[in-house]
PDB file of C-alpha atoms in Angstrom:
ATOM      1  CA  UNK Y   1       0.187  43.789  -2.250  1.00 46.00           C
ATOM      2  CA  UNK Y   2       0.389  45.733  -5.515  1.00 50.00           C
ATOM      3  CA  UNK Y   3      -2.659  46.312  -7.466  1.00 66.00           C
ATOM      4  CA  UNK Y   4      -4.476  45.412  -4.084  1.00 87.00           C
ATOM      5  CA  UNK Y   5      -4.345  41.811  -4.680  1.00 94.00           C
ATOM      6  CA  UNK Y   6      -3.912  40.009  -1.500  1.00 97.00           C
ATOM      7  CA  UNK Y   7      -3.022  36.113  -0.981  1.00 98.00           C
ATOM      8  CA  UNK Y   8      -4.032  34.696   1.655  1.00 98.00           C
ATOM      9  CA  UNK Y   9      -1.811  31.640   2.782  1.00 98.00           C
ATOM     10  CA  UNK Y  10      -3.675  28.839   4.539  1.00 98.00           C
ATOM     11  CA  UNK Y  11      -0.920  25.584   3.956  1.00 97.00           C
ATOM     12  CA  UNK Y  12      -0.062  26.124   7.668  1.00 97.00           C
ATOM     13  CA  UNK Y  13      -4.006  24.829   8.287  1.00 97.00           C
ATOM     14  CA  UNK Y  14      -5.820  24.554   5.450  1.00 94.00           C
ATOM     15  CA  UNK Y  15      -2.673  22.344   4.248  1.00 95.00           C
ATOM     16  CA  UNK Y  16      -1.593  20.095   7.246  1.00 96.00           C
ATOM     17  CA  UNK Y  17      -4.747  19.931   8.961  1.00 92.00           C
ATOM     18  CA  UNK Y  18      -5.808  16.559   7.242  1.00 88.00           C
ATOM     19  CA  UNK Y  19      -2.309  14.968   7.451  1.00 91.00           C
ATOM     20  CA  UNK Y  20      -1.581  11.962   9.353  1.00 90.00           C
ATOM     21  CA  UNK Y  21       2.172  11.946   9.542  1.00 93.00           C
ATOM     22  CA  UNK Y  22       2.555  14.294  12.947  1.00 94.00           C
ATOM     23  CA  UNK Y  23       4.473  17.787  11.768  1.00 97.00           C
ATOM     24  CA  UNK Y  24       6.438  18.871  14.712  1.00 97.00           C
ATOM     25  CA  UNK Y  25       5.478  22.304  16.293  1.00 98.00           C
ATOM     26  CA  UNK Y  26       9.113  23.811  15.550  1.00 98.00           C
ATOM     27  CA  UNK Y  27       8.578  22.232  11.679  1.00 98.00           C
ATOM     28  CA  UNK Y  28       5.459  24.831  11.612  1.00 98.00           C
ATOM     29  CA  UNK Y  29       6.932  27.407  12.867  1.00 98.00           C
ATOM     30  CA  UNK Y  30      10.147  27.354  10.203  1.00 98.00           C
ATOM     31  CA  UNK Y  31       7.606  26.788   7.875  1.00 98.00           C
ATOM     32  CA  UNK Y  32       5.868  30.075   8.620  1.00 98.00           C
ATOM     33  CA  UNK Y  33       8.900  32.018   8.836  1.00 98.00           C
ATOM     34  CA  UNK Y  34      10.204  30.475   5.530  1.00 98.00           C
ATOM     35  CA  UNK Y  35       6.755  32.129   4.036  1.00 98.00           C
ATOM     36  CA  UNK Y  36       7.606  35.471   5.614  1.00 98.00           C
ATOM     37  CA  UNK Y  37      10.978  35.202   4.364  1.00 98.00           C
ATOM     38  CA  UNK Y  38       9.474  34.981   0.702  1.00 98.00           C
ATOM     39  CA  UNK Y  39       7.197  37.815   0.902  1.00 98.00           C
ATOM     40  CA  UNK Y  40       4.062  35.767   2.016  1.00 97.00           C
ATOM     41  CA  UNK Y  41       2.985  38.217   4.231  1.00 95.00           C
ATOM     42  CA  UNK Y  42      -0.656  36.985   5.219  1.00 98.00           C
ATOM     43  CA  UNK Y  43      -1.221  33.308   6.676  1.00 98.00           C
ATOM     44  CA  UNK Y  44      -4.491  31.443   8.256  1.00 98.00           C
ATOM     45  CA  UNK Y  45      -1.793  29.852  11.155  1.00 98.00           C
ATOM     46  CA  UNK Y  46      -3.927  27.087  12.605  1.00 98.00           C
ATOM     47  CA  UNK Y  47      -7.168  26.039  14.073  1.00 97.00           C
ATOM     48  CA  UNK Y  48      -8.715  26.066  17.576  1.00 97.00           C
ATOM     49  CA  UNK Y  49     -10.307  22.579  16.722  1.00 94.00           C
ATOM     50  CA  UNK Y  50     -10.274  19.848  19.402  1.00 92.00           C
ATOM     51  CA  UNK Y  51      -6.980  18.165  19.019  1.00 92.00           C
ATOM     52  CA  UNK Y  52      -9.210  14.271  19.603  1.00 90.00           C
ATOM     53  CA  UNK Y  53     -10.712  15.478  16.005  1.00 88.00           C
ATOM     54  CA  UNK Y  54      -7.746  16.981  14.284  1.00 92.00           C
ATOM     55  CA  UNK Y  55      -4.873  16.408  16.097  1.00 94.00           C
ATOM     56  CA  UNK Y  56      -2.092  17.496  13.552  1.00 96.00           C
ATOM     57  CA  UNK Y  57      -3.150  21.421  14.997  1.00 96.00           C
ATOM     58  CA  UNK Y  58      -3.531  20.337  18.371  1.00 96.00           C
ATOM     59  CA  UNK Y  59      -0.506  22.142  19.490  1.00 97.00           C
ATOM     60  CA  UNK Y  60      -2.333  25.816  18.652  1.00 98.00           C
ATOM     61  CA  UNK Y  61      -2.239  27.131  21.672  1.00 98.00           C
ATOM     62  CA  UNK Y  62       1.769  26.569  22.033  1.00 97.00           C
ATOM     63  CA  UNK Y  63       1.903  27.667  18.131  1.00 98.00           C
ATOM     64  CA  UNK Y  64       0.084  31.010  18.208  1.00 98.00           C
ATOM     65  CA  UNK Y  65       2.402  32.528  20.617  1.00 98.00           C
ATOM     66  CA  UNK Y  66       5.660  31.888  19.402  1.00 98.00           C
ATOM     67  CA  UNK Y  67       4.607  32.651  15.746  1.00 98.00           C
ATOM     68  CA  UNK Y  68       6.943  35.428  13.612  1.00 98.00           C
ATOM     69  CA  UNK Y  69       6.607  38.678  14.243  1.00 97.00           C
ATOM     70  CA  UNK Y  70       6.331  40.321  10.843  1.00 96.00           C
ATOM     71  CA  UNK Y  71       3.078  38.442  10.029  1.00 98.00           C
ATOM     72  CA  UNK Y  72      -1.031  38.906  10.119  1.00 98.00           C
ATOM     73  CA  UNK Y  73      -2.381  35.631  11.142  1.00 98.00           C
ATOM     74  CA  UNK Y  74      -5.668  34.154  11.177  1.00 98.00           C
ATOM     75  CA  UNK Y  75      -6.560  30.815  12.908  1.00 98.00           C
ATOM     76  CA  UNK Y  76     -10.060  28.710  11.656  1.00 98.00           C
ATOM     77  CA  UNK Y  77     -12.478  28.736  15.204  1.00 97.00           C
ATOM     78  CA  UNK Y  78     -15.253  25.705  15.085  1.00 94.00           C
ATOM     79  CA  UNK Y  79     -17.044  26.809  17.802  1.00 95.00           C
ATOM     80  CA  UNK Y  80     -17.343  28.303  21.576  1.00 96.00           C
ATOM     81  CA  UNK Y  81     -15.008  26.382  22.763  1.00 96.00           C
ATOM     82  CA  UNK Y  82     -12.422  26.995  20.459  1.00 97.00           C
ATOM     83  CA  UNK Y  83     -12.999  30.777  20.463  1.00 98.00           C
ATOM     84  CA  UNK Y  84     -12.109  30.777  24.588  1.00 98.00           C
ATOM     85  CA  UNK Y  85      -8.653  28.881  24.123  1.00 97.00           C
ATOM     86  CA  UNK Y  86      -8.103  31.087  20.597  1.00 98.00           C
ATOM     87  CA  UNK Y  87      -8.432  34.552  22.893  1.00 97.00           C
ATOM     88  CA  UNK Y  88      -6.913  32.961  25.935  1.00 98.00           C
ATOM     89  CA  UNK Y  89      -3.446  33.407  23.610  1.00 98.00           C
ATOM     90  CA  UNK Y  90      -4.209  36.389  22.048  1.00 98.00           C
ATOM     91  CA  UNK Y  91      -6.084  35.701  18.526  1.00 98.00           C
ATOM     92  CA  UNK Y  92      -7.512  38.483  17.009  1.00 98.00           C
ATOM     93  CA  UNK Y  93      -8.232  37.783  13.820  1.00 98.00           C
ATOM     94  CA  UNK Y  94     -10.358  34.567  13.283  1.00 98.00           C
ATOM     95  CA  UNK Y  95     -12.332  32.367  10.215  1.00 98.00           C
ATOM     96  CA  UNK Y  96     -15.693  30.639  10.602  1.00 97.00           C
ATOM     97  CA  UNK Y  97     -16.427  27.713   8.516  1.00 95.00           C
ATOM     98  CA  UNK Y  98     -19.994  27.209   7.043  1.00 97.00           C
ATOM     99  CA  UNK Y  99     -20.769  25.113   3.707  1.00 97.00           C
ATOM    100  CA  UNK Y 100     -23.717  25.494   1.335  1.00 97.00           C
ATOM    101  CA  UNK Y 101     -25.366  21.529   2.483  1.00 96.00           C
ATOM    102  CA  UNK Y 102     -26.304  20.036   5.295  1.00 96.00           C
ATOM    103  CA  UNK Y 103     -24.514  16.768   4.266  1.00 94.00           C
ATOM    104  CA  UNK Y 104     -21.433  18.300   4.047  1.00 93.00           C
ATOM    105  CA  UNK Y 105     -21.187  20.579   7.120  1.00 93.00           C
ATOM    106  CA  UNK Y 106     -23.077  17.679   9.366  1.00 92.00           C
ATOM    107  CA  UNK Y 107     -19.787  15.296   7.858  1.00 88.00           C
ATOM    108  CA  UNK Y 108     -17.327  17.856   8.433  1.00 85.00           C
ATOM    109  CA  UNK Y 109     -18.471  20.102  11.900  1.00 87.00           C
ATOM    110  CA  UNK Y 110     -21.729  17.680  12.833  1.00 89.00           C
ATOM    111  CA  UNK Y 111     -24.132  20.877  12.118  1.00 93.00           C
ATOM    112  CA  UNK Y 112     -26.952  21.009   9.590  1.00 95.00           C
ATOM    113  CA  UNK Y 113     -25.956  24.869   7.732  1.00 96.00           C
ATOM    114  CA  UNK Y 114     -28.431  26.323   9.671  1.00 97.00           C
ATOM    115  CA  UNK Y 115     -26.854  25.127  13.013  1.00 96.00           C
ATOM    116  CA  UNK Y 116     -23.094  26.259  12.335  1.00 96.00           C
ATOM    117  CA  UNK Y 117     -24.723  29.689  10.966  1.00 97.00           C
ATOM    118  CA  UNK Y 118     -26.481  29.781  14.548  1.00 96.00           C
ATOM    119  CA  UNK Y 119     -23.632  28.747  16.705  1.00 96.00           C
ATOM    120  CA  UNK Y 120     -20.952  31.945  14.695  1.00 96.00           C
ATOM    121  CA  UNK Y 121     -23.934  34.052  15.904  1.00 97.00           C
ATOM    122  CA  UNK Y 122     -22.592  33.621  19.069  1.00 97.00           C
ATOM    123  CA  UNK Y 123     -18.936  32.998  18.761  1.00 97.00           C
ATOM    124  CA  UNK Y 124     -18.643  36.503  16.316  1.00 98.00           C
ATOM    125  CA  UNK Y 125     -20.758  38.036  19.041  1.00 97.00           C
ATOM    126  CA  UNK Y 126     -18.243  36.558  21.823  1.00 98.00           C
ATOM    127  CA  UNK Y 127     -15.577  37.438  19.930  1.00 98.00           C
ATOM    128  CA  UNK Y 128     -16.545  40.958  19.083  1.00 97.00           C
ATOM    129  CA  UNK Y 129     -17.020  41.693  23.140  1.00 97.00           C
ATOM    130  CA  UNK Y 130     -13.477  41.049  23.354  1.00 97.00           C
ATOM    131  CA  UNK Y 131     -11.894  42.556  20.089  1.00 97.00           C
ATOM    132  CA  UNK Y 132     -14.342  44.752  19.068  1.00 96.00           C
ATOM    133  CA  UNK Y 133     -11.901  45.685  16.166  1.00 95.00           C
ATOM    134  CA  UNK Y 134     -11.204  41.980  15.355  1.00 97.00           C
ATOM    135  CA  UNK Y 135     -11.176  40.791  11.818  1.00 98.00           C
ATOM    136  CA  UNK Y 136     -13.772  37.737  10.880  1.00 98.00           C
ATOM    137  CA  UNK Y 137     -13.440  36.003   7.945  1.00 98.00           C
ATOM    138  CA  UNK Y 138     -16.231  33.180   7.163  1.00 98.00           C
ATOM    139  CA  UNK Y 139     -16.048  30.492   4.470  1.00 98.00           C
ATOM    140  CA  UNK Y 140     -18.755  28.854   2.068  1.00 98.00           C
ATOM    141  CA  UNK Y 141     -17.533  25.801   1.679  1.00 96.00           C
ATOM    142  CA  UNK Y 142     -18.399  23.238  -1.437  1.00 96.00           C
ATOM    143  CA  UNK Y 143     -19.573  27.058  -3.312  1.00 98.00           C
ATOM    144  CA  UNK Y 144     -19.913  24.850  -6.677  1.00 98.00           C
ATOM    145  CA  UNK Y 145     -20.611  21.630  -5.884  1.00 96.00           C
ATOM    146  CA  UNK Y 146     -20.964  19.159  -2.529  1.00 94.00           C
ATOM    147  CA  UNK Y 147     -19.157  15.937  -2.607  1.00 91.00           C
ATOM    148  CA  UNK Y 148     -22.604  14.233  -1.059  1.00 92.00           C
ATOM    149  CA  UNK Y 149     -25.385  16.206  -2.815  1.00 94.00           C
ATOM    150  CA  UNK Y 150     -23.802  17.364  -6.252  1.00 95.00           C
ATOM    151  CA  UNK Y 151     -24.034  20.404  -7.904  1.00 97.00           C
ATOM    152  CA  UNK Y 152     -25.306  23.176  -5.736  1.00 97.00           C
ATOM    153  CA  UNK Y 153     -27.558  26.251  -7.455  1.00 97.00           C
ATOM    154  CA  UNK Y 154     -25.608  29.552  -6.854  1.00 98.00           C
ATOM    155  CA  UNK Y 155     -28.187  30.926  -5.375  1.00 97.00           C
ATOM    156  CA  UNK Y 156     -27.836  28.840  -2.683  1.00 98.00           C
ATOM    157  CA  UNK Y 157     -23.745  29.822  -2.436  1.00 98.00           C
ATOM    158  CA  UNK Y 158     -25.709  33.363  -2.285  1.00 98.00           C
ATOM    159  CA  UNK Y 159     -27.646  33.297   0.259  1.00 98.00           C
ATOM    160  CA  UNK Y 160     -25.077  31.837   2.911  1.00 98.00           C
ATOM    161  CA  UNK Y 161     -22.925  34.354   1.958  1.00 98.00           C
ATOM    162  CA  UNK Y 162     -25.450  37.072   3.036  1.00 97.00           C
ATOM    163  CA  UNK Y 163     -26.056  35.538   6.540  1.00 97.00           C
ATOM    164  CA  UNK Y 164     -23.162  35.476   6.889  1.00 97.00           C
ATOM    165  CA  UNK Y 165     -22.015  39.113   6.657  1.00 96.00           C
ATOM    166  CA  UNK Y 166     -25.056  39.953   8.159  1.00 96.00           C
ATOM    167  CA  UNK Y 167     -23.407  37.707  10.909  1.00 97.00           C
ATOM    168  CA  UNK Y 168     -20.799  40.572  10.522  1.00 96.00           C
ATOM    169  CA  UNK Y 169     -17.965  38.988   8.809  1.00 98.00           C
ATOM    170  CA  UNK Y 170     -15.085  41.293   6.890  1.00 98.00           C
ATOM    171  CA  UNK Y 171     -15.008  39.015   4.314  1.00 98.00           C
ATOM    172  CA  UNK Y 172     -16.649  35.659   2.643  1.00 98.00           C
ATOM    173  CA  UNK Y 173     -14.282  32.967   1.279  1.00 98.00           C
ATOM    174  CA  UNK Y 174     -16.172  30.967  -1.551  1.00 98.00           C
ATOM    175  CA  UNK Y 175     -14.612  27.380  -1.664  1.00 97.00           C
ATOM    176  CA  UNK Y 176     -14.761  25.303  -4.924  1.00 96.00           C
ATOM    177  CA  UNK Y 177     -13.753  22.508  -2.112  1.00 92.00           C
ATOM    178  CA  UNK Y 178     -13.893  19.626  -4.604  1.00 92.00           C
ATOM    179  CA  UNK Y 179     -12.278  21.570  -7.175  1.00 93.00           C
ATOM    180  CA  UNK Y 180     -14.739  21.024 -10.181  1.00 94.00           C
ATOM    181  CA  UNK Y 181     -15.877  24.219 -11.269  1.00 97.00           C
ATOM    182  CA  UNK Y 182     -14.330  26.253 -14.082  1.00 98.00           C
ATOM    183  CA  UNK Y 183     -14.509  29.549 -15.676  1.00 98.00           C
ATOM    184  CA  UNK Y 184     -18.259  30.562 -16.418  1.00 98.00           C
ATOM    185  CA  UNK Y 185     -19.157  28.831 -13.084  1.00 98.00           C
ATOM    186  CA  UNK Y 186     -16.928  31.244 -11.574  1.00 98.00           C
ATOM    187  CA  UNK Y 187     -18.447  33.821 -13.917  1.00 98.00           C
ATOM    188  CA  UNK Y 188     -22.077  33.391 -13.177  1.00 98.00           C
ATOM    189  CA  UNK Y 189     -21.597  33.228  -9.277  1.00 98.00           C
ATOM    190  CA  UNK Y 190     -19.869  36.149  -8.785  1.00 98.00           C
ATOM    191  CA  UNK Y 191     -22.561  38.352 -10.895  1.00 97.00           C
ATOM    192  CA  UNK Y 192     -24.656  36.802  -8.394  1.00 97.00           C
ATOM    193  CA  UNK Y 193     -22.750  37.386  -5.266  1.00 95.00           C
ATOM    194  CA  UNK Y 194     -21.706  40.949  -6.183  1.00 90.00           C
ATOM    195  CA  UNK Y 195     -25.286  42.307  -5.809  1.00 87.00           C
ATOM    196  CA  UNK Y 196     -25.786  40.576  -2.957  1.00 93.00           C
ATOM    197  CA  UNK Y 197     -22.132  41.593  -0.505  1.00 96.00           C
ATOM    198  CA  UNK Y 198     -19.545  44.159  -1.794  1.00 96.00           C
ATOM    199  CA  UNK Y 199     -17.173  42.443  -4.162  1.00 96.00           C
ATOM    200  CA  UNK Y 200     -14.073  43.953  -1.938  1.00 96.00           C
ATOM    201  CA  UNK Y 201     -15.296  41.783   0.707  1.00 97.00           C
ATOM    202  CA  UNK Y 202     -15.076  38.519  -1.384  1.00 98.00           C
ATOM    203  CA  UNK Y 203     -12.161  36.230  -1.964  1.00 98.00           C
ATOM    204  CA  UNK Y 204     -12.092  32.933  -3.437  1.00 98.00           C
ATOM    205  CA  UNK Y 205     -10.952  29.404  -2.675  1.00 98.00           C
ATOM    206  CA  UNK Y 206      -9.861  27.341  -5.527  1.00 97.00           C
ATOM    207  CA  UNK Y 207      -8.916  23.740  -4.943  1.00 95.00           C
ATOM    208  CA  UNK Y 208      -7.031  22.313  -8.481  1.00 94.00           C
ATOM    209  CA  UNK Y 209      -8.408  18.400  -8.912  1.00 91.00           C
ATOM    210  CA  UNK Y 210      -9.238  19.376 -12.425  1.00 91.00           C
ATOM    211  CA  UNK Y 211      -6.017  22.196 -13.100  1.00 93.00           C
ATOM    212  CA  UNK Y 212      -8.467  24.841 -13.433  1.00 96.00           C
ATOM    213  CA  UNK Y 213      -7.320  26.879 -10.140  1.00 97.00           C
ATOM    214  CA  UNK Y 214      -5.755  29.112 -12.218  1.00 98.00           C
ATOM    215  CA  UNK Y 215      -7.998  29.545 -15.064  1.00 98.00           C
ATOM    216  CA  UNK Y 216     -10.759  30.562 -12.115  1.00 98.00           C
ATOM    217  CA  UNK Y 217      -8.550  32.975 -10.476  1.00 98.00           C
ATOM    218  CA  UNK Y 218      -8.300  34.792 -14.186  1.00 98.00           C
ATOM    219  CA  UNK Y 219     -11.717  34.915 -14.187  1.00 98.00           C
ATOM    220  CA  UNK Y 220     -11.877  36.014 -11.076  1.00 98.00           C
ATOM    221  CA  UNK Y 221      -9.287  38.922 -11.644  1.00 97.00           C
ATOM    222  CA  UNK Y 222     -11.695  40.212 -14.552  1.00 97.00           C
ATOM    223  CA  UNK Y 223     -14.551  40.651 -12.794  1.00 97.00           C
ATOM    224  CA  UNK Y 224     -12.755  42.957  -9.916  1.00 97.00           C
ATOM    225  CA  UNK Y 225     -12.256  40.292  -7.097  1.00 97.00           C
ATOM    226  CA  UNK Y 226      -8.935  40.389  -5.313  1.00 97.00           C
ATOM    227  CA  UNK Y 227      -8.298  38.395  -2.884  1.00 98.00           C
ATOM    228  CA  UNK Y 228      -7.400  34.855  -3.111  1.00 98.00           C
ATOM    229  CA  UNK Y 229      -6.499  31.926  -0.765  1.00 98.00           C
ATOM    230  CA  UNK Y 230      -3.577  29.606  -1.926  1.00 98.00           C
ATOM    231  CA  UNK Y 231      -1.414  27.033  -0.131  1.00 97.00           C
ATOM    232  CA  UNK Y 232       2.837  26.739  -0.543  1.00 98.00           C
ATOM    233  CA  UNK Y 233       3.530  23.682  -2.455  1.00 96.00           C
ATOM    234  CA  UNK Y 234      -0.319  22.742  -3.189  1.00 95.00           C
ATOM    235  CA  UNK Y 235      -0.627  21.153   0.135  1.00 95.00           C
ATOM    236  CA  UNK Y 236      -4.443  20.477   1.375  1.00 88.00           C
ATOM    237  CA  UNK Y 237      -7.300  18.655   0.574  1.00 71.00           C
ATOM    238  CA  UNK Y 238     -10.867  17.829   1.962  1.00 65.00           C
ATOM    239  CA  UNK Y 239     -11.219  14.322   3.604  1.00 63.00           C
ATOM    240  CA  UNK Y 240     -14.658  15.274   3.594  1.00 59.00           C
ATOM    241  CA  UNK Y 241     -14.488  15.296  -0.078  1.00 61.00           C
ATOM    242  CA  UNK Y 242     -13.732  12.465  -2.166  1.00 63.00           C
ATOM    243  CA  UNK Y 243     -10.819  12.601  -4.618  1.00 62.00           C
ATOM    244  CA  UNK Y 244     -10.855  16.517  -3.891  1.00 64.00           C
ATOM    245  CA  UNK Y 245      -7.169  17.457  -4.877  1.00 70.00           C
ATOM    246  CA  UNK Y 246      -4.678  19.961  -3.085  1.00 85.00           C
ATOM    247  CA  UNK Y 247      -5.664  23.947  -2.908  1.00 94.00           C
ATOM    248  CA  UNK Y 248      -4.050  25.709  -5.358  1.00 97.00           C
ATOM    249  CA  UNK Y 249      -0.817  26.142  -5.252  1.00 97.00           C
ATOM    250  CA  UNK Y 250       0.994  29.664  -4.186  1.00 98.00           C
ATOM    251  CA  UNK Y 251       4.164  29.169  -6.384  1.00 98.00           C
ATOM    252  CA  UNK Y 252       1.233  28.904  -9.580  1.00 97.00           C
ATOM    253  CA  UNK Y 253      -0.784  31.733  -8.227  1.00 98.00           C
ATOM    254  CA  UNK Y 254       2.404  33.856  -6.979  1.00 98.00           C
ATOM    255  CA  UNK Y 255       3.873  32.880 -11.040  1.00 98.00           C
ATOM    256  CA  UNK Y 256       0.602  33.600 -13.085  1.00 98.00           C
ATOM    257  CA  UNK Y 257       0.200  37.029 -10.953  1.00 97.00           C
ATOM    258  CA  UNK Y 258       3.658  38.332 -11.822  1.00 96.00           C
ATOM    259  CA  UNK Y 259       3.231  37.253 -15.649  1.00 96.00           C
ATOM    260  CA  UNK Y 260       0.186  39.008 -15.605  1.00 96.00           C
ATOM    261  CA  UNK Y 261       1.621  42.199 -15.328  1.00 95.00           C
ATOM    262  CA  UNK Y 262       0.787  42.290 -11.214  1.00 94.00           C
ATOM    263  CA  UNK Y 263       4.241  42.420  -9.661  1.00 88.00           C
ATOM    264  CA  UNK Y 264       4.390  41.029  -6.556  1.00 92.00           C
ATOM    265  CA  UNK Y 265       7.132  41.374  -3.254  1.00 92.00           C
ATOM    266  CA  UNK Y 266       6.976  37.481  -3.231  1.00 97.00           C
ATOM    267  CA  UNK Y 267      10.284  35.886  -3.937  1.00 97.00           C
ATOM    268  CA  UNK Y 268       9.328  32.663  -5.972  1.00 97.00           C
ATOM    269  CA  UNK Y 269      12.317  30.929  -5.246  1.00 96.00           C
ATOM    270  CA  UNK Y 270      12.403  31.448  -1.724  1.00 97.00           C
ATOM    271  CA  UNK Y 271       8.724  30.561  -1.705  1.00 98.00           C
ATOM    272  CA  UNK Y 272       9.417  27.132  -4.018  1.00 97.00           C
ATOM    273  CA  UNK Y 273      11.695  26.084  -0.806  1.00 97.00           C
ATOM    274  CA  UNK Y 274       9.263  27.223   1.946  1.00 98.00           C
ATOM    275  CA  UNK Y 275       7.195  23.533   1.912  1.00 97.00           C
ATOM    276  CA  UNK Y 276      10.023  21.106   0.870  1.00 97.00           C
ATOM    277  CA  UNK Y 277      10.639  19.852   4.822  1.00 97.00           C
ATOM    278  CA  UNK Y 278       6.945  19.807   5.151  1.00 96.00           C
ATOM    279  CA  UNK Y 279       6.416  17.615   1.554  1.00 95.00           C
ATOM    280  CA  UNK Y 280       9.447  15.569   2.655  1.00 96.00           C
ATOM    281  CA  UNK Y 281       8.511  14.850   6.484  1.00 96.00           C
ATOM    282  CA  UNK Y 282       5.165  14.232   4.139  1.00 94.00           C
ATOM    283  CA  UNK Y 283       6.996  11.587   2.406  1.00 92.00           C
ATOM    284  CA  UNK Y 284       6.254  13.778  -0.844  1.00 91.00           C
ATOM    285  CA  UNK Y 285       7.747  15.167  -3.757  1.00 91.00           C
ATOM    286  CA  UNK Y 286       6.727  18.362  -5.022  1.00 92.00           C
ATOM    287  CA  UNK Y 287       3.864  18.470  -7.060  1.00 89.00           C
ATOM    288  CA  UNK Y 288       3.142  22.362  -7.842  1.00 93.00           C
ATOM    289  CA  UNK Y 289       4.491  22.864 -11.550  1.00 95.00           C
ATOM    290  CA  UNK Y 290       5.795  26.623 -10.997  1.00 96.00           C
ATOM    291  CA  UNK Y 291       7.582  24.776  -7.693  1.00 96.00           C
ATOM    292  CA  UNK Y 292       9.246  22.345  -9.706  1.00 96.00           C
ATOM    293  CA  UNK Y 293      10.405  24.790 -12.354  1.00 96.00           C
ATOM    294  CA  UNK Y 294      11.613  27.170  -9.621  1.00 95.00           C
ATOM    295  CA  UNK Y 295      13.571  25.013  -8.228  1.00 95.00           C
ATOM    296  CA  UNK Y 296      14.928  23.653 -11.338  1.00 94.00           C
ATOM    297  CA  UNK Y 297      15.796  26.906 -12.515  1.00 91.00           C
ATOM    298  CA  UNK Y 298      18.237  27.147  -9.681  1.00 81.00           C
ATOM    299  CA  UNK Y 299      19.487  23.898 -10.106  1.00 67.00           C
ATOM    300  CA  UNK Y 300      18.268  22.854  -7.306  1.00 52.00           C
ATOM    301  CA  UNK Y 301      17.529  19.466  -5.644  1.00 51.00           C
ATOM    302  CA  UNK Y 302      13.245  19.771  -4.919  1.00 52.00           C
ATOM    303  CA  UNK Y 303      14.490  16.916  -1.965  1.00 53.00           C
TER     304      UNK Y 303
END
């Protein structure tokens, strides 16, 4: 993208993956293209999770292979297991999902942190055997604060980091999963975390309970980091996380960028429509304020 800001776009997982209302594989896949359509050029698909734990992505396997061309897509791996059916269809580019307390990743992937760091040992290592050119990402979840064990010292968000690109990650999400931190939280971690792994490997992942999403990806901006995870129509949350709102929106980021002076390819009409049959099989109405006014502005119906 211009300016080398990249979004990543992760309502295809990151968004659905905690919904109970089943979204039909052929849904997904419009939804994808409808992203594509709109410029949205980079998108986490889906996860290789066990569909008895998360069964809104249990169709991956049929998903992955009939996704549009045009794309780079990611999926989220959990472990071993998930790894053989995610290369058994082709995946080359995958996520690993770490937090910064035990609490949280034992509620969420039934590993103390030191456990899940262990097991992506071996699934990056698996992984790398059979795409030894493969992109990793790996994410530090609950980066501010945990849900279970309250505010966490950055250090701590630190550290994990490290392992894992020592682990041999291209690049280290930092989730504000609860969405609770603002600016100079933002500001002091990534003064931190930019001695510690090269800021171009670093992108963040803002949740907006509080409507600071975008304030934090400012901040962000300033200090050099530019890459940023977002989700069409705000869709996502943590279940894991009490009263944790919906990722931050794309339309919002995709609207703040352009009026920033950062043009973008991203059409933000085309991109306000991308989610509506998703928010609507959802039983939802759209939520995400630069979504609304898109739509508005084109006199057009958000349902």
């Amino acid at each position: 993208m211009s300016d080398g800001i990249r979004i990543i776009e992760v309502g295809p997982r990151d968004g659905l993956q905690n919904e109970k209302a089943p979204i039909p594989t052929p849904m997904k896949l419009t939804f994808i293209q409808d992203l594509l359509n709109a410029g949205i050029l980079e998108i986490e698909a889906t996860s290789f999770v066990s569909p008895k734990w998360v069964p809104q992505l249990g169709d991956a396997v049929d998903l992955w292979p009939s996704l549009p061309r045009g794309g780079t897509y990611s999926a989220l791996i959990p472990n071993q297991k998930g790894l053989d059916r995610a290369v058994s269809v082709g995946v080359d580019r995958i996520a690993v999902f770490t937090a910064t307390s035990d609490s949280f990743t034992k509620n969420n992937i039934n590993m103390t942190v030191e456990e899940s760091l262990n097991a992506f040992s071996e699934v990056i290592g698996s992984f790398r055997t059979v795409y030894p050119t493969g992109w990793v990402r790996g994410y530090v979840s609950t980066a501010f604060e945990c849900p279970y064990e309250g505010r966490v010292d950055p250090r701590r968000t630190v550290a994990i980091a490290q392992r894992l690109e020592a682990l041999g990650v291209d690049e280290v999400s930092i989730g504000d999963t609860i969405g609770v931190a603002g600016p100079i939280e933002v500001k002091n971690l990534t003064r931190l975390m930019e001695d510690a792994v090269p800021i171009e490997k670093i992108a963040y992942h803002f949740h907006d309970t509080h409507g600071t999403a975008i304030a934090n990806v400012a901040q962000a901006l300033e200090l050099g980091i530019k890459s940023f995870d977002s989700s069409a129509g705000g869709l996502g949350g943590c279940p894991y996380a009490p009263g944790a709102g919906g990722n931050l929106a794309t339309e919002d980021l995709v609207y703040f960028l352009q009026r920033s002076g950062i043009p973008t390819p991203i059409d933000l009409y085309q991109l306000a429509r991308a989610s509506l049959e998703i928010l609507k099989t959802l039983g939802r109405e759209p939520l995400a304020k630069s979504q609304l006014a898109a739509l508005a502005a084109s006199e057009t119906s958000p349902m």
